[in-house]
Structure formats: C-alpha cells, structure tokens
Short mmCIF file of C-alpha atoms in Angstrom, two decimals:
data_model
loop_
_atom_site.label_atom_id
_atom_site.label_comp_id
_atom_site.label_asym_id
_atom_site.label_seq_id
_atom_site.Cartn_x
_atom_site.Cartn_y
_atom_site.Cartn_z
CA MET A 8 171.10 27.59 -60.69
CA LEU A 9 173.35 25.22 -58.79
CA VAL A 10 173.16 25.72 -55.03
CA PRO A 11 176.34 25.17 -52.99
CA LEU A 12 175.59 22.36 -50.57
CA SER A 13 176.98 23.96 -47.45
CA PRO A 14 176.11 22.50 -44.01
CA ALA A 15 173.58 25.30 -43.48
CA VAL A 16 171.85 24.53 -46.79
CA LEU A 17 171.83 20.79 -46.08
CA SER A 18 170.39 21.45 -42.62
CA ASN A 19 167.57 23.53 -44.09
CA ILE A 20 166.85 20.93 -46.80
CA ALA A 21 166.72 18.12 -44.25
CA GLY A 22 164.53 20.25 -42.00
CA TYR A 23 162.00 20.93 -44.75
CA MET A 24 161.97 17.27 -45.74
CA SER A 25 161.30 16.35 -42.11
CA ILE A 26 158.42 18.82 -42.00
CA ALA A 27 156.98 17.35 -45.21
CA THR A 28 157.05 13.79 -43.88
CA TRP A 29 155.63 14.72 -40.47
CA ILE A 30 152.81 16.74 -42.02
CA VAL A 31 151.51 13.59 -43.74
CA VAL A 32 152.55 10.99 -41.14
CA TYR A 33 149.21 10.92 -39.32
CA SER A 34 147.05 11.12 -42.45
CA PRO A 35 147.24 7.42 -43.45
CA GLN A 36 146.15 6.24 -39.98
CA ILE A 37 143.39 8.83 -39.66
CA TRP A 38 142.11 7.85 -43.11
CA GLU A 39 142.36 4.12 -42.38
CA ASN A 40 140.41 4.55 -39.14
CA TYR A 41 137.73 6.40 -41.09
CA GLN A 42 137.61 3.77 -43.85
CA LEU A 43 137.31 0.92 -41.35
CA GLN A 44 135.14 2.92 -38.95
CA SER A 45 137.43 1.52 -36.29
CA GLY A 46 140.29 2.50 -34.02
CA GLU A 47 141.01 -1.01 -32.76
CA GLY A 48 144.35 -1.17 -34.55
CA LEU A 49 145.79 1.47 -32.22
CA SER A 50 146.80 1.10 -28.60
CA VAL A 51 145.25 3.86 -26.47
CA THR A 52 148.37 3.89 -24.29
CA PHE A 53 150.45 4.42 -27.43
CA ILE A 54 148.45 7.51 -28.40
CA VAL A 55 148.36 8.97 -24.87
CA LEU A 56 152.12 8.58 -24.37
CA TRP A 57 152.77 10.01 -27.83
CA LEU A 58 150.53 12.97 -26.97
CA LEU A 59 152.35 13.58 -23.67
CA GLY A 60 155.66 13.32 -25.48
CA ASP A 61 154.55 15.92 -28.03
CA ILE A 62 153.42 18.30 -25.29
CA THR A 63 156.64 18.04 -23.30
CA ASN A 64 158.60 18.25 -26.54
CA LEU A 65 156.79 21.47 -27.42
CA VAL A 66 157.38 23.11 -24.05
CA GLY A 67 161.00 21.98 -23.89
CA GLY A 68 161.67 23.10 -27.45
CA VAL A 69 160.34 26.58 -26.75
CA MET A 70 162.41 26.88 -23.58
CA ALA A 71 165.57 25.61 -25.31
CA LYS A 72 164.99 27.87 -28.35
CA LEU A 73 165.34 24.95 -30.72
CA LEU A 74 164.73 24.98 -34.46
CA PRO A 75 161.42 26.66 -35.35
CA THR A 76 160.53 23.56 -37.39
CA MET A 77 160.47 21.49 -34.21
CA ILE A 78 158.18 23.92 -32.41
CA ILE A 79 155.74 24.22 -35.31
CA LEU A 80 155.61 20.46 -35.76
CA ALA A 81 155.05 19.83 -32.05
CA VAL A 82 151.86 21.92 -32.16
CA TYR A 83 150.67 20.05 -35.24
CA TYR A 84 151.49 16.66 -33.67
CA THR A 85 149.44 17.50 -30.61
CA VAL A 86 146.39 18.27 -32.72
CA CYS A 87 146.76 15.04 -34.71
CA ASP A 88 147.21 13.00 -31.53
CA LEU A 89 143.92 14.38 -30.24
CA ILE A 90 142.21 13.48 -33.53
CA LEU A 91 143.45 9.88 -33.29
CA LEU A 92 142.37 9.65 -29.66
CA PHE A 93 138.93 10.98 -30.58
CA GLN A 94 138.60 8.43 -33.40
CA VAL A 95 139.51 5.51 -31.14
CA TYR A 96 136.91 6.36 -28.50
CA TYR A 97 134.27 7.42 -31.02
CA TYR A 98 134.47 4.23 -33.10
CA ARG A 99 134.67 2.01 -30.03
CA ARG A 100 131.37 3.42 -28.88
CA LYS A 101 129.87 2.48 -32.26
CA PRO A 102 131.80 -0.63 -33.33
CA SER A 103 131.41 -1.76 -36.92
CA SER A 104 131.89 -5.31 -38.24
CA SER A 105 135.45 -4.42 -39.14
CA ALA A 106 136.13 -3.10 -35.65
CA GLN A 107 134.75 -6.28 -34.09
CA ALA A 108 136.88 -8.42 -36.38
CA ILE A 109 140.00 -6.52 -35.36
CA GLY A 110 139.16 -6.34 -31.68
CA GLN A 111 138.38 -10.05 -31.39
CA HIS A 112 141.29 -11.15 -33.56
CA ILE A 113 143.29 -11.95 -30.43
CA ASN A 114 145.03 -15.21 -31.24
CA PRO A 115 144.42 -16.46 -34.77
CA LEU A 116 146.94 -19.29 -34.29
CA ASP A 117 144.79 -20.76 -31.52
CA GLU A 118 142.47 -23.28 -33.17
CA SER A 119 139.99 -22.99 -30.29
CA THR A 120 139.33 -19.39 -31.28
CA PRO A 121 136.78 -19.11 -34.11
CA LEU A 122 138.17 -17.49 -37.21
CA LEU A 123 136.67 -14.08 -37.90
CA PRO A 124 136.48 -12.28 -41.23
CA GLU A 125 139.36 -9.97 -41.84
CA PRO A 126 138.44 -6.26 -41.97
CA LYS A 127 138.14 -4.87 -45.45
CA GLN A 128 141.18 -2.75 -46.22
CA PRO A 129 141.21 -0.06 -48.91
CA LYS A 130 142.81 -1.58 -52.00
CA PRO A 131 146.17 0.15 -52.70
CA LEU A 132 146.73 1.73 -56.08
CA LEU A 133 150.12 0.02 -56.38
CA PRO A 134 151.83 -2.93 -54.67
CA PRO A 135 153.34 -1.82 -51.32
CA LYS A 136 156.91 -2.34 -52.58
CA PHE A 137 156.24 0.38 -55.17
CA GLU A 138 153.57 2.45 -53.41
CA TYR A 139 155.53 3.43 -50.28
CA PRO A 140 158.83 4.36 -51.97
CA ILE A 141 156.93 6.45 -54.51
CA MET A 142 154.92 8.15 -51.76
CA LEU A 143 158.08 8.84 -49.76
CA LEU A 144 159.92 10.19 -52.79
CA PHE A 145 157.01 12.51 -53.57
CA VAL A 146 156.91 13.83 -50.00
CA LEU A 147 160.68 14.35 -49.83
CA LEU A 148 160.66 16.17 -53.17
CA SER A 149 157.81 18.32 -51.87
CA GLY A 150 159.98 19.26 -48.91
CA LEU A 151 162.86 20.04 -51.24
CA GLY A 152 160.59 22.20 -53.37
CA ALA A 153 159.30 24.06 -50.30
CA TRP A 154 162.87 24.77 -49.23
CA TYR A 155 163.83 25.97 -52.72
CA ILE A 156 160.88 28.37 -52.87
CA THR A 157 161.15 29.82 -49.37
CA ASP A 158 164.94 29.96 -48.90
CA GLN A 159 166.04 31.47 -52.20
CA ASP A 160 166.85 34.81 -50.55
CA THR A 161 169.22 33.16 -48.08
CA ILE A 162 171.19 30.97 -50.49
CA SER A 163 173.73 33.64 -51.39
CA ILE A 164 174.13 34.91 -47.82
CA PRO A 165 177.50 33.98 -46.24
CA GLU A 166 177.61 31.18 -43.71
CA LYS A 167 176.07 32.05 -40.38
CA PRO A 168 178.19 31.79 -37.24
CA GLU A 169 177.76 28.84 -34.90
CA PRO A 170 174.30 28.92 -33.25
CA SER A 171 174.15 30.21 -29.71
CA ILE A 172 174.17 27.35 -27.24
CA GLU A 173 172.29 27.40 -23.96
CA LEU A 174 172.20 24.45 -21.57
CA GLU A 175 169.27 25.02 -19.25
CA TRP A 176 168.21 22.21 -16.92
CA LYS A 177 164.44 22.77 -17.21
CA SER A 178 164.36 22.48 -21.01
CA GLN A 179 166.77 19.53 -20.86
CA LEU A 180 164.54 17.77 -18.34
CA LEU A 181 161.49 18.26 -20.53
CA GLY A 182 163.45 17.11 -23.56
CA TRP A 183 164.47 13.88 -21.86
CA MET A 184 160.93 13.37 -20.61
CA SER A 185 159.63 13.65 -24.16
CA ALA A 186 162.31 11.22 -25.38
CA VAL A 187 161.31 8.64 -22.76
CA LEU A 188 157.62 9.10 -23.60
CA TYR A 189 158.25 8.68 -27.33
CA LEU A 190 160.23 5.50 -26.74
CA GLY A 191 157.78 4.20 -24.17
CA SER A 192 154.80 4.82 -26.44
CA ARG A 193 156.01 2.22 -28.94
CA ILE A 194 156.12 -0.62 -26.41
CA PRO A 195 152.32 -0.88 -25.81
CA GLN A 196 151.70 -0.59 -29.56
CA ILE A 197 154.16 -3.40 -30.26
CA VAL A 198 152.42 -5.57 -27.64
CA HIS A 199 149.00 -4.60 -29.06
CA ASN A 200 150.15 -5.66 -32.53
CA TYR A 201 150.63 -9.24 -31.32
CA LYS A 202 146.92 -9.30 -30.44
CA THR A 203 145.63 -7.69 -33.64
CA ARG A 204 148.42 -8.88 -35.96
CA CYS A 205 148.64 -5.24 -37.13
CA ALA A 206 145.06 -5.31 -38.47
CA GLY A 207 143.72 -1.76 -38.65
CA LEU A 208 147.19 -0.24 -38.24
CA SER A 209 148.63 1.90 -41.03
CA LEU A 210 152.00 0.75 -42.32
CA ALA A 211 152.48 4.13 -44.01
CA MET A 212 152.31 5.97 -40.66
CA PHE A 213 155.41 4.19 -39.38
CA PHE A 214 157.07 4.38 -42.78
CA PHE A 215 156.80 8.18 -42.74
CA ALA A 216 157.65 8.41 -39.02
CA ILE A 217 160.99 6.70 -39.66
CA SER A 218 161.75 9.05 -42.56
CA GLY A 219 160.72 12.12 -40.56
CA ASN A 220 162.90 11.19 -37.60
CA ILE A 221 165.94 10.45 -39.76
CA THR A 222 165.72 13.74 -41.67
CA TYR A 223 165.16 15.66 -38.42
CA VAL A 224 168.29 14.14 -36.88
CA LEU A 225 170.24 15.04 -40.04
CA SER A 226 169.00 18.63 -39.86
CA ILE A 227 170.53 18.97 -36.37
CA PHE A 228 173.84 17.36 -37.34
CA PHE A 229 174.14 19.57 -40.42
CA THR A 230 173.47 22.69 -38.34
CA SER A 231 176.54 22.11 -36.17
CA MET A 232 178.76 19.29 -34.98
CA ASN A 233 179.92 21.35 -32.03
CA ALA A 234 180.00 19.03 -29.00
CA LYS A 235 178.13 21.49 -26.80
CA TYR A 236 175.46 22.01 -29.47
CA ILE A 237 174.99 18.25 -29.83
CA LEU A 238 174.76 17.94 -26.04
CA ALA A 239 172.08 20.64 -25.93
CA ASN A 240 170.08 18.76 -28.57
CA LEU A 241 170.83 15.29 -27.22
CA PRO A 242 167.35 14.66 -25.73
CA TRP A 243 165.70 15.37 -29.07
CA LEU A 244 168.33 13.39 -30.96
CA ALA A 245 167.76 10.44 -28.63
CA GLY A 246 163.98 10.70 -28.86
CA SER A 247 164.03 10.77 -32.67
CA GLY A 248 166.97 8.46 -33.33
CA LEU A 249 166.12 5.64 -30.93
CA THR A 250 162.44 5.69 -31.90
CA VAL A 251 163.51 4.75 -35.43
CA PHE A 252 164.67 1.33 -34.21
CA LEU A 253 161.35 0.61 -32.47
CA ASP A 254 159.43 1.73 -35.57
CA LEU A 255 161.57 -0.63 -37.64
CA PHE A 256 160.48 -3.38 -35.26
CA VAL A 257 156.85 -2.49 -36.04
CA LEU A 258 157.62 -2.75 -39.77
CA ALA A 259 159.12 -6.17 -39.07
CA GLN A 260 155.87 -7.18 -37.36
CA PHE A 261 153.93 -6.19 -40.48
CA ALA A 262 156.26 -8.30 -42.62
CA ILE A 263 156.22 -11.36 -40.34
CA PHE A 264 152.44 -11.41 -39.85
CA SER A 265 151.88 -10.92 -43.57
CA LEU A 266 154.24 -13.79 -44.38
CA GLN A 267 152.54 -16.06 -41.83
CA ASP A 268 149.11 -15.23 -43.25
CA ARG A 269 150.24 -16.01 -46.79
CA ARG A 270 151.66 -19.34 -45.70
CA LYS A 271 148.47 -20.14 -43.81
CA GLU A 272 146.33 -19.45 -46.87
CA LYS A 273 148.57 -21.48 -49.22
CA PRO A 274 146.81 -24.78 -50.03
CA PHE A 275 148.69 -28.07 -50.02
CA THR A 276 148.15 -29.81 -53.34
CA SER A 277 150.09 -33.01 -52.72
CA ASP A 278 151.94 -35.06 -50.13
CA GLU A 279 155.24 -33.72 -51.52
CA ASP A 280 154.11 -30.16 -50.79
CA VAL A 281 153.32 -31.15 -47.21
CA GLU A 282 156.74 -32.74 -46.77
CA GLU A 283 158.48 -29.66 -48.24
CA GLU A 284 156.53 -27.35 -45.92
CA GLU A 285 157.41 -29.48 -42.87
CA GLU A 286 161.10 -29.49 -43.84
CA ALA A 287 161.05 -25.68 -44.20
#
C-alpha cells in the first residue's frame, strides 16, 4: 500500500529514524571502550557537558510539551552518558597497555617523544567507506520499519490541525542551556583529539550523531513551518543543527590524522620518491 507522504507522515518517519540512530549512537563507543579496556579516547569534560545538556534538555522538553520522541530519548541519553562516564573512570583506575598507549600518545610528531605502540582496534568487517553507509542505511530502514508497524492506524486519519504552541520562558531557558551545553561539549573533545589523534574514539558514534540530529531537525520542520512553532522549538533546533557542524569537524580530524599516519608509514624507496614527497 502506497502511503501519501504528507508533512505529518514525513515528520513521523523522520522522528522514528532519529530515534533509531540515537538508540545505537552510544553503542560503538561503549563497545570500543570495552574492547580496549580504556576510556582515554574520551574527554571527561565532553561527557559531563553532554550529560548536563541531556538533563536540561529532558526537563525543558517536558515543560515545553515537545515531541514525545525527544523526551524518551533524553532519558535514554542520560543513562548512556552515565555508562560512558563510569567506563572512563573505571578503566583509568585499571589502565591497560592500550589505555597507556592512548593516554601517552600526546604529540607523535615530536621526535623527542618516544613512539608508543598503537592500541589494538577491533578489525572492521568491511572497509569504513562501505561499513558506515551500510550501518546507517540499516538503522534508517529500521526506523522506517518501526514507523510503518506502529503508525498504520494513523495513516488514513485526516491531517491534524497545527500543534498548539506555547512560549514559556522557563522551558525556553532550559532549552537554550541544553543547546549551549551540547555545543560546548564538543570543544573539549576536539581539543582532546589533538592529543590522542582520535585513538580510542569511535568514528561511528559521531557518524550516527550527525544522522540523528539531521533527522530530528527534519521531524520538527515537517511537523509545522509556522513561525511561532519554529520559534518555540528554536533552542532544540539550534542545539541539534549547530552540533552537526562541530561533529563534522571531528570527522575531519579522523580523516586528517588517518591521512597523516598513512603518509608517515609510507616508505621512501628512491631519491625520486623523496623529491616528489617534498614537492607535495
């Protein structure tokens, strides 16, 4: 049966896709910490600010009567933040060889610093250029399937009227606080990445975070483009939308450090190779 893609249907689809991505977003990092027996790839300030952002986001969302998906996810985020925080402190009390390699990998470009063995990373099933798109597609299709199963009874119902809009200063204040905390949390992690060169940090976590934020923003826009409705949701739109750009910066760090490492490992076989490398 073909479903008419009305704004309400598109909003629900985007909302379920956002839920699907955010349900799995923490899993790669939690699993990587467990595999490495280390939490050195994460900035503690990053986790704490993210946790505070999730808490204020939860309280503000309840007060503003936002989408139920946002409220449910905020509770789940808080639990996952606490798990990550526990892992960091637990593994730092019992550092493994991998944790020491990450923690002491401060400036690998400084020749005065002894080179340390890189932490053993779980070998991916597929190359990253295939693995992450396939993982994302699977998660998004899972969200689509969840929507199709749970919202079948509402497909044939006529369009709902515009959602009620309430601008209440307390919920707006909490919403903006959460947005600032989300944005601020990325800064210490970005700085931390320059010390660890992203060792011990899960690329998939940021990959899914970007997808979850984009689909969440779309779910709000599809619900209503009424100016007052957008204004009421502006703190959450800003928190999700602007965070995407900082997460893209983290992905760029992964790419740059990986490229530098490959160039560093590439042996020079002749004087011509040396000259070509210097010209580049």
